[in-house]
Structure formats: structure tokens, C-alpha cells
């Protein structure tokens, strides 16, 4: 089957351009640039890259950005104090604390401390709850990016059978909520996880598969229905001596054998990843405009 490759990189670039245009207009009419702060703890390679790309995207969108760094041994109290300060700082419209955090810090405690009005990651329970009942709010960046991609490619989701692999708070659960809701996916949703007994069978019946489990090449051709739409969220670093960095990013889908069965499929990298950052920019613009909360 001739498949369509969903180009997340090009879509994200186009959306960031639109955001930059809007920021120009805001500034021209006397408004201020949206300001995003990012808090980075330690020196994890993946987190460093994500934060670097977020700062770069802020520049592309015409935003102001601030990076705050802490060493791995920062205490929970110090990090909480930083969050409280950012909550109060008037010039900062939104901020993120890059996850994962070191084991001695309670991630949930940090998430709860962020003012939900500045929670552009959409992780605070108020935003999660508002999203679940369909109220305006910051929607978690990866699921929002996937929705945007589906809309951008005019992929019909209403009434379709959608299988989501993974039930994490940042991807699987919010994705399921959004795909089920009338005003977003309007699909019939099944969520599978590591204890699902009929995962393969569920996948085989799916019109749309969204894989977010972090298991390289888990989804194989025998699990995919002819003509399905496959969205690969997985980004696992696998050793690769032929690459300069010594690794490559591997998705949850065995692309080479699955693609020919699909109507649409995302690549890794260049699919969901760039859209996640783009969604963070969308949320920051909304925060700057006080779109959801005064
Ligand atoms: P996570 O918190 O580790 O959750 C993984 C989920 O997958 C869990 O619900 C787990 O089930 C399920 N799972 C694990 N192994 C499984 C198996 N063999 N069969 C069925 N289900 C299985 O992961 P996450 O944070 O959601 O991230 C998932 C992947 O997406 C990772 O590769 C991550 O790097 C990537 N990611 C990419 C982006 C992006 O922008 N591209 C953003 C976020 C995450 P249990 O609940 O039963 O443990």
C-alpha cells in the first residue's frame, strides 16, 4: 500500500511561523512577548537536548525565554522555592520543570506547586481535570501535538476505533481522554498497557494506533490492519556505533514492515517529537494572551 508519511517537522515549522507572525502583531500593538522559563535539573543527555530545543523554538516564535539550571543534588525545598518564585514573577507567562527529576525529589509535589495558570506543560491536576471535562486549559504537549497532526493531515477520527498503547500521565491517559471527547477525537478508544491480555487483537482491529510505550519496534506488521493510521510516540535511544553520538532514536513501531500497511504513519525522528515542542509554544502563546485564565 502507498502510505502517506506524516511530516511532523514541516508541520511544526509551519505552525511556529504562524505563532511568530502573531507575536509580531502583539508586539506591534504594544503588547509584550510571551515569556517561557524552563527549569533543568542535572545533565541528563535527553533532557539537555529537549530543553535546548525548547529554548531554540522560543527564539523562532519570537518569545522571550529563561533557562534556570540546578545541579543533580538540588534539594526538594530549593526546587520548590524556585517554582514559587516563578509563580510570582509577573513577566513570566508560563514555565516548565523538565522531567524526569532525580529520585530524591517528589515529581508530583513539584507539579502540584506550579501555578496552574502558568502550567504550560498541562501536568497540574487542575489542567488535567479541565481537559477531562472539556473545559479550556493547557493540554499536555505530546497529546496536543498528535491531535494537531491528525487535524493538519485531515485524518478522520470521528467514529473510528483508536487503540492507545501506554497509560502514562503525560501521554497515554491524556491522549485517550482527547481521542474520546466529542470536540476532539470523537473516536471509540481502547487503552492497552503491560497487563493487557488482548493487546495484539485490539491493535489488529484499530483504525488508528497511537503507540507510547518506549519499547523499540514493538508494533509489528501482524498487529496492524491494512489502511490503519499509525502514530509512533516512542523515542528510545538505542546504541548505534555508526552514529556520531553513538546512538539513534528508535520508535515503538517497526517502521520498515508496518509502513506499507498504513494509510498514514509518523516517522521517528521527525514525527511526534517536533510537534510536542510546537504544542508547548502554542500553550506559551495562549499563556501570554491569558487565553484560558485571567
Ligand atoms: P512511561 O511513563 O514509561 O509509560 C509507558 C507505558 O507503556 C506504561 O503505561 C506501560 O504499562 C506501557 N508498557 C510498557 N511496556 C509495555 C509492553 N511491553 N506492552 C504494553 N504496554 C507496555 O512512558 P511515557 O512517558 O508515556 O513515554 C512512552 C514513550 O514515548 C517513550 O519512548 C518516551 O521517550 C516517548 N515520548 C516521546 C515524546 C515525544 O515528544 N516524541 C514525548 C513523551 C514521551 P504499565 O502502565 O502497565 O507499566
mmCIF file of C-alpha atoms and ligand atoms in Angstrom:
data_model
loop_
_atom_site.group_PDB
_atom_site.id
_atom_site.type_symbol
_atom_site.label_atom_id
_atom_site.label_comp_id
_atom_site.label_asym_id
_atom_site.label_seq_id
_atom_site.Cartn_x
_atom_site.Cartn_y
_atom_site.Cartn_z
ATOM 1 C CA UNK A 1 0.000 0.000 0.000
ATOM 2 C CA UNK A 2 1.162 3.509 -0.834
ATOM 3 C CA UNK A 3 1.429 5.187 2.557
ATOM 4 C CA UNK A 4 1.471 8.890 3.458
ATOM 5 C CA UNK A 5 4.318 9.987 5.687
ATOM 6 C CA UNK A 6 3.186 12.445 8.344
ATOM 7 C CA UNK A 7 5.841 15.136 8.442
ATOM 8 C CA UNK A 8 5.902 16.479 11.995
ATOM 9 C CA UNK A 9 8.951 18.598 11.363
ATOM 10 C CA UNK A 10 7.413 20.531 8.465
ATOM 11 C CA UNK A 11 4.073 20.880 10.262
ATOM 12 C CA UNK A 12 5.782 22.198 13.395
ATOM 13 C CA UNK A 13 7.847 24.672 11.353
ATOM 14 C CA UNK A 14 4.715 25.998 9.652
ATOM 15 C CA UNK A 15 2.854 26.390 12.963
ATOM 16 C CA UNK A 16 5.826 28.099 14.626
ATOM 17 C CA UNK A 17 5.880 30.565 11.730
ATOM 18 C CA UNK A 18 2.216 31.359 12.339
ATOM 19 C CA UNK A 19 2.955 31.847 16.041
ATOM 20 C CA UNK A 20 5.855 34.199 15.214
ATOM 21 C CA UNK A 21 3.534 36.260 12.991
ATOM 22 C CA UNK A 22 1.044 36.559 15.805
ATOM 23 C CA UNK A 23 3.741 37.585 18.288
ATOM 24 C CA UNK A 24 4.878 40.307 15.871
ATOM 25 C CA UNK A 25 1.338 41.675 15.786
ATOM 26 C CA UNK A 26 1.046 41.559 19.577
ATOM 27 C CA UNK A 27 4.313 43.455 19.984
ATOM 28 C CA UNK A 28 3.410 45.957 17.230
ATOM 29 C CA UNK A 29 0.214 46.792 19.059
ATOM 30 C CA UNK A 30 2.067 47.463 22.306
ATOM 31 C CA UNK A 31 1.788 44.028 23.938
ATOM 32 C CA UNK A 32 4.660 42.046 25.402
ATOM 33 C CA UNK A 33 6.441 38.985 24.051
ATOM 34 C CA UNK A 34 5.303 35.708 25.666
ATOM 35 C CA UNK A 35 7.942 34.595 28.171
ATOM 36 C CA UNK A 36 8.683 30.913 28.877
ATOM 37 C CA UNK A 37 11.011 29.739 31.637
ATOM 38 C CA UNK A 38 12.475 26.237 31.739
ATOM 39 C CA UNK A 39 13.960 24.624 34.840
ATOM 40 C CA UNK A 40 16.544 21.946 34.171
ATOM 41 C CA UNK A 41 17.966 19.733 36.898
ATOM 42 C CA UNK A 42 21.197 17.822 36.297
ATOM 43 C CA UNK A 43 22.847 16.941 32.985
ATOM 44 C CA UNK A 44 20.814 14.075 31.501
ATOM 45 C CA UNK A 45 21.563 13.985 27.756
ATOM 46 C CA UNK A 46 17.927 13.648 26.679
ATOM 47 C CA UNK A 47 16.691 16.433 28.958
ATOM 48 C CA UNK A 48 19.536 18.733 27.857
ATOM 49 C CA UNK A 49 18.527 18.211 24.219
ATOM 50 C CA UNK A 50 14.811 18.769 24.882
ATOM 51 C CA UNK A 51 15.438 21.972 26.810
ATOM 52 C CA UNK A 52 17.909 23.248 24.212
ATOM 53 C CA UNK A 53 15.292 22.676 21.500
ATOM 54 C CA UNK A 54 12.613 24.386 23.576
ATOM 55 C CA UNK A 55 14.799 27.481 24.006
ATOM 56 C CA UNK A 56 15.569 27.456 20.273
ATOM 57 C CA UNK A 57 11.873 27.195 19.437
ATOM 58 C CA UNK A 58 11.161 30.180 21.685
ATOM 59 C CA UNK A 59 13.578 32.198 19.571
ATOM 60 C CA UNK A 60 11.889 31.006 16.366
ATOM 61 C CA UNK A 61 8.499 32.077 17.741
ATOM 62 C CA UNK A 62 9.743 35.473 18.926
ATOM 63 C CA UNK A 63 9.281 34.580 22.615
ATOM 64 C CA UNK A 64 11.496 35.534 25.496
ATOM 65 C CA UNK A 65 12.974 32.508 27.287
ATOM 66 C CA UNK A 66 14.817 31.959 30.542
ATOM 67 C CA UNK A 67 16.734 28.814 31.443
ATOM 68 C CA UNK A 68 17.277 28.043 35.119
ATOM 69 C CA UNK A 69 19.728 25.260 35.920
ATOM 70 C CA UNK A 70 20.266 23.228 39.065
ATOM 71 C CA UNK A 71 22.778 20.522 39.799
ATOM 72 C CA UNK A 72 21.613 16.924 40.360
ATOM 73 C CA UNK A 73 21.934 17.346 44.150
ATOM 74 C CA UNK A 74 19.439 20.224 44.426
ATOM 75 C CA UNK A 75 17.052 19.708 47.343
ATOM 76 C CA UNK A 76 13.294 19.483 47.009
ATOM 77 C CA UNK A 77 12.990 22.667 49.100
ATOM 78 C CA UNK A 78 15.311 24.594 46.778
ATOM 79 C CA UNK A 79 13.376 23.450 43.723
ATOM 80 C CA UNK A 80 10.035 24.279 45.342
ATOM 81 C CA UNK A 81 11.357 27.743 46.251
ATOM 82 C CA UNK A 82 12.256 28.254 42.578
ATOM 83 C CA UNK A 83 8.760 27.173 41.483
ATOM 84 C CA UNK A 84 7.119 29.580 43.964
ATOM 85 C CA UNK A 85 9.315 32.395 42.694
ATOM 86 C CA UNK A 86 8.376 31.673 39.077
ATOM 87 C CA UNK A 87 4.694 31.558 40.076
ATOM 88 C CA UNK A 88 5.040 35.121 41.363
ATOM 89 C CA UNK A 89 7.225 36.632 38.644
ATOM 90 C CA UNK A 90 4.917 38.809 36.626
ATOM 91 C CA UNK A 91 6.945 38.823 33.415
ATOM 92 C CA UNK A 92 6.922 35.014 33.158
ATOM 93 C CA UNK A 93 3.781 33.782 31.406
ATOM 94 C CA UNK A 94 4.487 30.089 31.646
ATOM 95 C CA UNK A 95 7.175 27.692 32.829
ATOM 96 C CA UNK A 96 8.134 24.051 32.785
ATOM 97 C CA UNK A 97 10.200 21.870 35.080
ATOM 98 C CA UNK A 98 11.863 19.350 32.771
ATOM 99 C CA UNK A 99 11.126 15.748 33.787
ATOM 100 C CA UNK A 100 12.358 13.285 34.903
ATOM 101 C CA UNK A 101 13.698 14.691 38.172
ATOM 102 C CA UNK A 102 16.285 12.964 40.377
ATOM 103 C CA UNK A 103 14.837 10.206 42.578
ATOM 104 C CA UNK A 104 15.134 12.190 45.831
ATOM 105 C CA UNK A 105 12.636 14.752 44.530
ATOM 106 C CA UNK A 106 8.900 14.053 44.537
ATOM 107 C CA UNK A 107 7.835 14.923 40.983
ATOM 108 C CA UNK A 108 4.166 15.108 41.869
ATOM 109 C CA UNK A 109 4.911 17.604 44.636
ATOM 110 C CA UNK A 110 6.712 19.860 42.157
ATOM 111 C CA UNK A 111 3.912 19.560 39.583
ATOM 112 C CA UNK A 112 1.328 20.466 42.248
ATOM 113 C CA UNK A 113 3.359 23.526 43.279
ATOM 114 C CA UNK A 114 3.242 25.092 39.801
ATOM 115 C CA UNK A 115 0.551 27.757 39.434
ATOM 116 C CA UNK A 116 -1.949 26.088 37.068
ATOM 117 C CA UNK A 117 -2.286 29.400 35.222
ATOM 118 C CA UNK A 118 1.386 29.126 34.222
ATOM 119 C CA UNK A 119 1.416 25.326 33.775
ATOM 120 C CA UNK A 120 2.137 25.259 30.030
ATOM 121 C CA UNK A 121 3.049 21.544 30.255
ATOM 122 C CA UNK A 122 -0.558 20.871 31.296
ATOM 123 C CA UNK A 123 0.510 18.479 34.075
ATOM 124 C CA UNK A 124 -1.218 20.188 37.044
ATOM 125 C CA UNK A 125 -4.357 18.363 38.239
ATOM 126 C CA UNK A 126 -6.495 21.449 37.523
ATOM 127 C CA UNK A 127 -5.462 21.412 33.873
ATOM 128 C CA UNK A 128 -5.751 17.617 33.671
ATOM 129 C CA UNK A 129 -9.235 17.791 35.210
ATOM 130 C CA UNK A 130 -10.427 20.636 33.000
ATOM 131 C CA UNK A 131 -9.136 18.772 29.958
ATOM 132 C CA UNK A 132 -11.034 15.645 31.046
ATOM 133 C CA UNK A 133 -14.347 17.532 31.173
ATOM 134 C CA UNK A 134 -13.678 19.548 28.034
ATOM 135 C CA UNK A 135 -13.015 22.990 29.556
ATOM 136 C CA UNK A 136 -10.418 25.402 28.117
ATOM 137 C CA UNK A 137 -7.000 24.651 29.636
ATOM 138 C CA UNK A 138 -3.369 23.870 28.904
ATOM 139 C CA UNK A 139 -3.319 20.444 27.247
ATOM 140 C CA UNK A 140 -0.280 18.239 27.707
ATOM 141 C CA UNK A 141 2.088 18.944 24.794
ATOM 142 C CA UNK A 142 2.546 15.499 23.236
ATOM 143 C CA UNK A 143 -1.168 14.592 23.006
ATOM 144 C CA UNK A 144 -1.941 18.126 21.773
ATOM 145 C CA UNK A 145 0.778 17.748 19.123
ATOM 146 C CA UNK A 146 -0.713 14.456 17.945
ATOM 147 C CA UNK A 147 -4.205 15.959 17.724
ATOM 148 C CA UNK A 148 -2.779 18.868 15.738
ATOM 149 C CA UNK A 149 -1.054 16.466 13.332
ATOM 150 C CA UNK A 150 -4.256 14.461 12.791
ATOM 151 C CA UNK A 151 -6.161 17.694 12.105
ATOM 152 C CA UNK A 152 -3.427 19.092 9.867
ATOM 153 C CA UNK A 153 -3.495 15.967 7.686
ATOM 154 C CA UNK A 154 -7.327 15.971 7.748
ATOM 155 C CA UNK A 155 -7.372 12.430 9.118
ATOM 156 C CA UNK A 156 -10.922 11.427 10.051
ATOM 157 C CA UNK A 157 -11.100 10.266 13.662
ATOM 158 C CA UNK A 158 -14.811 10.577 14.439
ATOM 159 C CA UNK A 159 -16.376 7.161 14.966
ATOM 160 C CA UNK A 160 -13.080 5.360 14.349
ATOM 161 C CA UNK A 161 -11.594 2.700 16.575
ATOM 162 C CA UNK A 162 -8.475 4.081 18.228
ATOM 163 C CA UNK A 163 -6.075 1.936 20.241
ATOM 164 C CA UNK A 164 -3.620 3.694 22.527
ATOM 165 C CA UNK A 165 -0.619 1.744 23.771
ATOM 166 C CA UNK A 166 0.568 3.065 27.134
ATOM 167 C CA UNK A 167 -1.222 4.739 30.055
ATOM 168 C CA UNK A 168 1.273 7.290 31.371
ATOM 169 C CA UNK A 169 0.075 10.591 32.820
ATOM 170 C CA UNK A 170 1.903 12.600 30.169
ATOM 171 C CA UNK A 171 0.947 10.681 27.014
ATOM 172 C CA UNK A 172 -1.357 7.639 27.170
ATOM 173 C CA UNK A 173 -4.017 8.873 29.602
ATOM 174 C CA UNK A 174 -4.475 12.413 28.225
ATOM 175 C CA UNK A 175 -4.357 11.031 24.675
ATOM 176 C CA UNK A 176 -7.186 8.628 25.492
ATOM 177 C CA UNK A 177 -9.228 11.457 27.046
ATOM 178 C CA UNK A 178 -8.789 13.645 23.998
ATOM 179 C CA UNK A 179 -9.446 10.953 21.419
ATOM 180 C CA UNK A 180 -12.667 10.012 23.206
ATOM 181 C CA UNK A 181 -14.061 13.543 23.549
ATOM 182 C CA UNK A 182 -16.654 14.757 21.079
ATOM 183 C CA UNK A 183 -14.926 18.071 20.331
ATOM 184 C CA UNK A 184 -11.528 16.453 19.681
ATOM 185 C CA UNK A 185 -11.123 12.846 18.500
ATOM 186 C CA UNK A 186 -14.728 11.635 18.878
ATOM 187 C CA UNK A 187 -13.338 8.102 18.493
ATOM 188 C CA UNK A 188 -14.014 4.788 20.235
ATOM 189 C CA UNK A 189 -10.957 4.405 22.418
ATOM 190 C CA UNK A 190 -9.197 1.376 23.884
ATOM 191 C CA UNK A 191 -6.142 1.761 26.111
ATOM 192 C CA UNK A 192 -3.640 -1.110 26.353
ATOM 193 C CA UNK A 193 -0.743 -1.459 28.800
ATOM 194 C CA UNK A 194 1.750 -4.006 30.037
ATOM 195 C CA UNK A 195 -1.009 -6.176 31.549
ATOM 196 C CA UNK A 196 -3.383 -6.154 28.588
ATOM 197 C CA UNK A 197 -4.137 -9.750 27.628
ATOM 198 C CA UNK A 198 -5.545 -8.938 24.182
ATOM 199 C CA UNK A 199 -3.216 -6.154 23.057
ATOM 200 C CA UNK A 200 -2.406 -7.667 19.659
ATOM 201 C CA UNK A 201 -6.050 -8.425 18.873
ATOM 202 C CA UNK A 202 -7.084 -4.887 19.851
ATOM 203 C CA UNK A 203 -4.393 -3.417 17.601
ATOM 204 C CA UNK A 204 -5.451 -5.572 14.657
ATOM 205 C CA UNK A 205 -8.939 -4.060 14.796
ATOM 206 C CA UNK A 206 -7.768 -0.463 15.161
ATOM 207 C CA UNK A 207 -8.262 2.250 12.550
ATOM 208 C CA UNK A 208 -5.783 4.392 14.485
ATOM 209 C CA UNK A 209 -2.923 3.132 16.665
ATOM 210 C CA UNK A 210 -1.056 5.546 18.926
ATOM 211 C CA UNK A 211 1.986 3.799 20.390
ATOM 212 C CA UNK A 212 3.550 5.342 23.529
ATOM 213 C CA UNK A 213 5.279 2.601 25.478
ATOM 214 C CA UNK A 214 9.006 3.121 24.963
ATOM 215 C CA UNK A 215 9.666 -0.390 23.593
ATOM 216 C CA UNK A 216 11.647 -0.191 20.330
ATOM 217 C CA UNK A 217 9.883 -1.759 17.320
ATOM 218 C CA UNK A 218 7.152 -3.321 19.476
ATOM 219 C CA UNK A 219 4.387 -2.794 16.900
ATOM 220 C CA UNK A 220 4.913 -5.215 14.039
ATOM 221 C CA UNK A 221 3.115 -5.679 10.698
ATOM 222 C CA UNK A 222 0.951 -8.541 12.009
ATOM 223 C CA UNK A 223 -0.595 -6.133 14.556
ATOM 224 C CA UNK A 224 -1.695 -3.532 12.018
ATOM 225 C CA UNK A 225 -4.840 -3.551 9.915
ATOM 226 C CA UNK A 226 -4.486 -2.655 6.237
ATOM 227 C CA UNK A 227 -5.108 1.104 5.831
ATOM 228 C CA UNK A 228 -4.604 1.986 9.509
ATOM 229 C CA UNK A 229 -3.165 5.282 10.744
ATOM 230 C CA UNK A 230 -0.121 4.696 12.962
ATOM 231 C CA UNK A 231 1.273 7.375 15.278
ATOM 232 C CA UNK A 232 4.597 6.490 16.887
ATOM 233 C CA UNK A 233 5.383 8.399 20.076
ATOM 234 C CA UNK A 234 8.252 6.168 21.202
ATOM 235 C CA UNK A 235 11.736 7.623 21.327
ATOM 236 C CA UNK A 236 14.188 5.176 22.845
ATOM 237 C CA UNK A 237 17.920 5.675 22.493
ATOM 238 C CA UNK A 238 19.483 2.521 21.077
ATOM 239 C CA UNK A 239 23.208 2.023 20.681
ATOM 240 C CA UNK A 240 24.454 2.643 17.165
ATOM 241 C CA UNK A 241 28.195 2.745 16.572
ATOM 242 C CA UNK A 242 27.690 4.181 13.077
ATOM 243 C CA UNK A 243 26.293 7.419 14.546
ATOM 244 C CA UNK A 244 28.458 10.254 15.796
ATOM 245 C CA UNK A 245 26.613 10.350 19.134
ATOM 246 C CA UNK A 246 26.811 6.555 19.495
ATOM 247 C CA UNK A 247 23.025 6.099 19.484
ATOM 248 C CA UNK A 248 19.946 6.591 17.382
ATOM 249 C CA UNK A 249 16.335 7.252 18.319
ATOM 250 C CA UNK A 250 14.078 4.280 17.847
ATOM 251 C CA UNK A 251 10.276 4.368 17.784
ATOM 252 C CA UNK A 252 7.769 1.862 19.177
ATOM 253 C CA UNK A 253 6.822 0.837 15.643
ATOM 254 C CA UNK A 254 8.793 -1.413 13.299
ATOM 255 C CA UNK A 255 8.529 1.198 10.573
ATOM 256 C CA UNK A 256 10.035 -0.775 7.690
ATOM 257 C CA UNK A 257 7.472 -3.561 7.822
ATOM 258 C CA UNK A 258 4.490 -1.594 9.170
ATOM 259 C CA UNK A 259 4.549 1.448 6.824
ATOM 260 C CA UNK A 260 3.337 -0.421 3.731
ATOM 261 C CA UNK A 261 0.165 -1.472 5.578
ATOM 262 C CA UNK A 262 -0.700 2.086 6.639
ATOM 263 C CA UNK A 263 -2.645 4.929 5.075
ATOM 264 C CA UNK A 264 -0.661 7.363 7.270
ATOM 265 C CA UNK A 265 2.338 6.848 9.529
ATOM 266 C CA UNK A 266 4.711 9.074 11.518
ATOM 267 C CA UNK A 267 8.481 8.578 11.319
ATOM 268 C CA UNK A 268 10.869 8.609 14.296
ATOM 269 C CA UNK A 269 12.522 11.075 14.461
ATOM 270 C CA UNK A 270 10.623 13.850 12.672
ATOM 271 C CA UNK A 271 7.068 12.843 13.584
ATOM 272 C CA UNK A 272 5.592 13.435 17.019
ATOM 273 C CA UNK A 273 8.772 14.888 18.593
ATOM 274 C CA UNK A 274 8.813 18.282 16.822
ATOM 275 C CA UNK A 275 5.056 18.596 17.391
ATOM 276 C CA UNK A 276 5.492 18.237 21.146
ATOM 277 C CA UNK A 277 7.720 21.308 21.286
ATOM 278 C CA UNK A 278 5.429 23.142 18.892
ATOM 279 C CA UNK A 279 2.493 22.487 21.252
ATOM 280 C CA UNK A 280 4.478 23.878 24.164
ATOM 281 C CA UNK A 281 4.912 27.039 22.077
ATOM 282 C CA UNK A 282 1.152 27.112 21.398
ATOM 283 C CA UNK A 283 0.488 26.833 25.126
ATOM 284 C CA UNK A 284 3.002 29.579 25.901
ATOM 285 C CA UNK A 285 1.349 31.887 23.379
ATOM 286 C CA UNK A 286 -2.022 31.118 24.999
ATOM 287 C CA UNK A 287 -0.491 31.857 28.423
ATOM 288 C CA UNK A 288 0.890 35.169 27.149
ATOM 289 C CA UNK A 289 -2.542 36.085 25.791
ATOM 290 C CA UNK A 290 -4.240 34.943 29.033
ATOM 291 C CA UNK A 291 -6.443 32.855 26.763
ATOM 292 C CA UNK A 292 -7.604 30.313 29.338
ATOM 293 C CA UNK A 293 -7.087 32.084 32.667
ATOM 294 C CA UNK A 294 -7.035 35.768 33.617
HETATM 295 P P1 LIG B 1 6.113 5.543 30.566
HETATM 296 O O1 LIG B 1 5.711 6.520 31.610
HETATM 297 O O2 LIG B 1 7.299 4.690 30.766
HETATM 298 O O3 LIG B 1 4.859 4.613 30.282
HETATM 299 C C1 LIG B 1 4.945 3.543 29.414
HETATM 300 C C2 LIG B 1 3.589 2.887 29.276
HETATM 301 O O4 LIG B 1 3.744 1.812 28.363
HETATM 302 C C3 LIG B 1 3.067 2.296 30.584
HETATM 303 O O5 LIG B 1 1.690 2.516 30.679
HETATM 304 C C4 LIG B 1 3.383 0.799 30.436
HETATM 305 O O6 LIG B 1 2.440 -0.056 31.045
HETATM 306 C C5 LIG B 1 3.277 0.612 28.940
HETATM 307 N N1 LIG B 1 4.119 -0.505 28.501
HETATM 308 C C6 LIG B 1 5.432 -0.691 28.722
HETATM 309 N N2 LIG B 1 5.844 -1.846 28.160
HETATM 310 C C7 LIG B 1 4.760 -2.387 27.566
HETATM 311 C C8 LIG B 1 4.535 -3.572 26.841
HETATM 312 N N3 LIG B 1 5.514 -4.434 26.585
HETATM 313 N N4 LIG B 1 3.289 -3.820 26.381
HETATM 314 C C9 LIG B 1 2.287 -2.959 26.634
HETATM 315 N N5 LIG B 1 2.441 -1.809 27.304
HETATM 316 C C10 LIG B 1 3.659 -1.540 27.775
HETATM 317 O O7 LIG B 1 6.348 6.240 29.174
HETATM 318 P P2 LIG B 1 5.895 7.654 28.537
HETATM 319 O O8 LIG B 1 6.488 8.754 29.306
HETATM 320 O O9 LIG B 1 4.439 7.661 28.257
HETATM 321 O O10 LIG B 1 6.672 7.542 27.153
HETATM 322 C C11 LIG B 1 6.460 6.495 26.236
HETATM 323 C C12 LIG B 1 7.428 6.635 25.084
HETATM 324 O O11 LIG B 1 7.158 7.859 24.418
HETATM 325 C C13 LIG B 1 8.905 6.720 25.480
HETATM 326 O O12 LIG B 1 9.669 6.135 24.454
HETATM 327 C C14 LIG B 1 9.169 8.198 25.541
HETATM 328 O O13 LIG B 1 10.521 8.512 25.314
HETATM 329 C C15 LIG B 1 8.318 8.669 24.404
HETATM 330 N N6 LIG B 1 7.887 10.069 24.482
HETATM 331 C C16 LIG B 1 8.071 10.805 23.372
HETATM 332 C C17 LIG B 1 7.650 12.112 23.348
HETATM 333 C C18 LIG B 1 7.846 12.896 22.117
HETATM 334 O O14 LIG B 1 7.695 14.092 22.128
HETATM 335 N N7 LIG B 1 8.144 12.264 20.980
HETATM 336 C C19 LIG B 1 7.057 12.685 24.469
HETATM 337 C C20 LIG B 1 6.851 11.878 25.594
HETATM 338 C C21 LIG B 1 7.265 10.559 25.594
HETATM 339 P P3 LIG B 1 2.207 -0.104 32.652
HETATM 340 O O15 LIG B 1 1.399 1.121 32.975
HETATM 341 O O16 LIG B 1 1.451 -1.351 32.846
HETATM 342 O O17 LIG B 1 3.559 -0.077 33.275
#
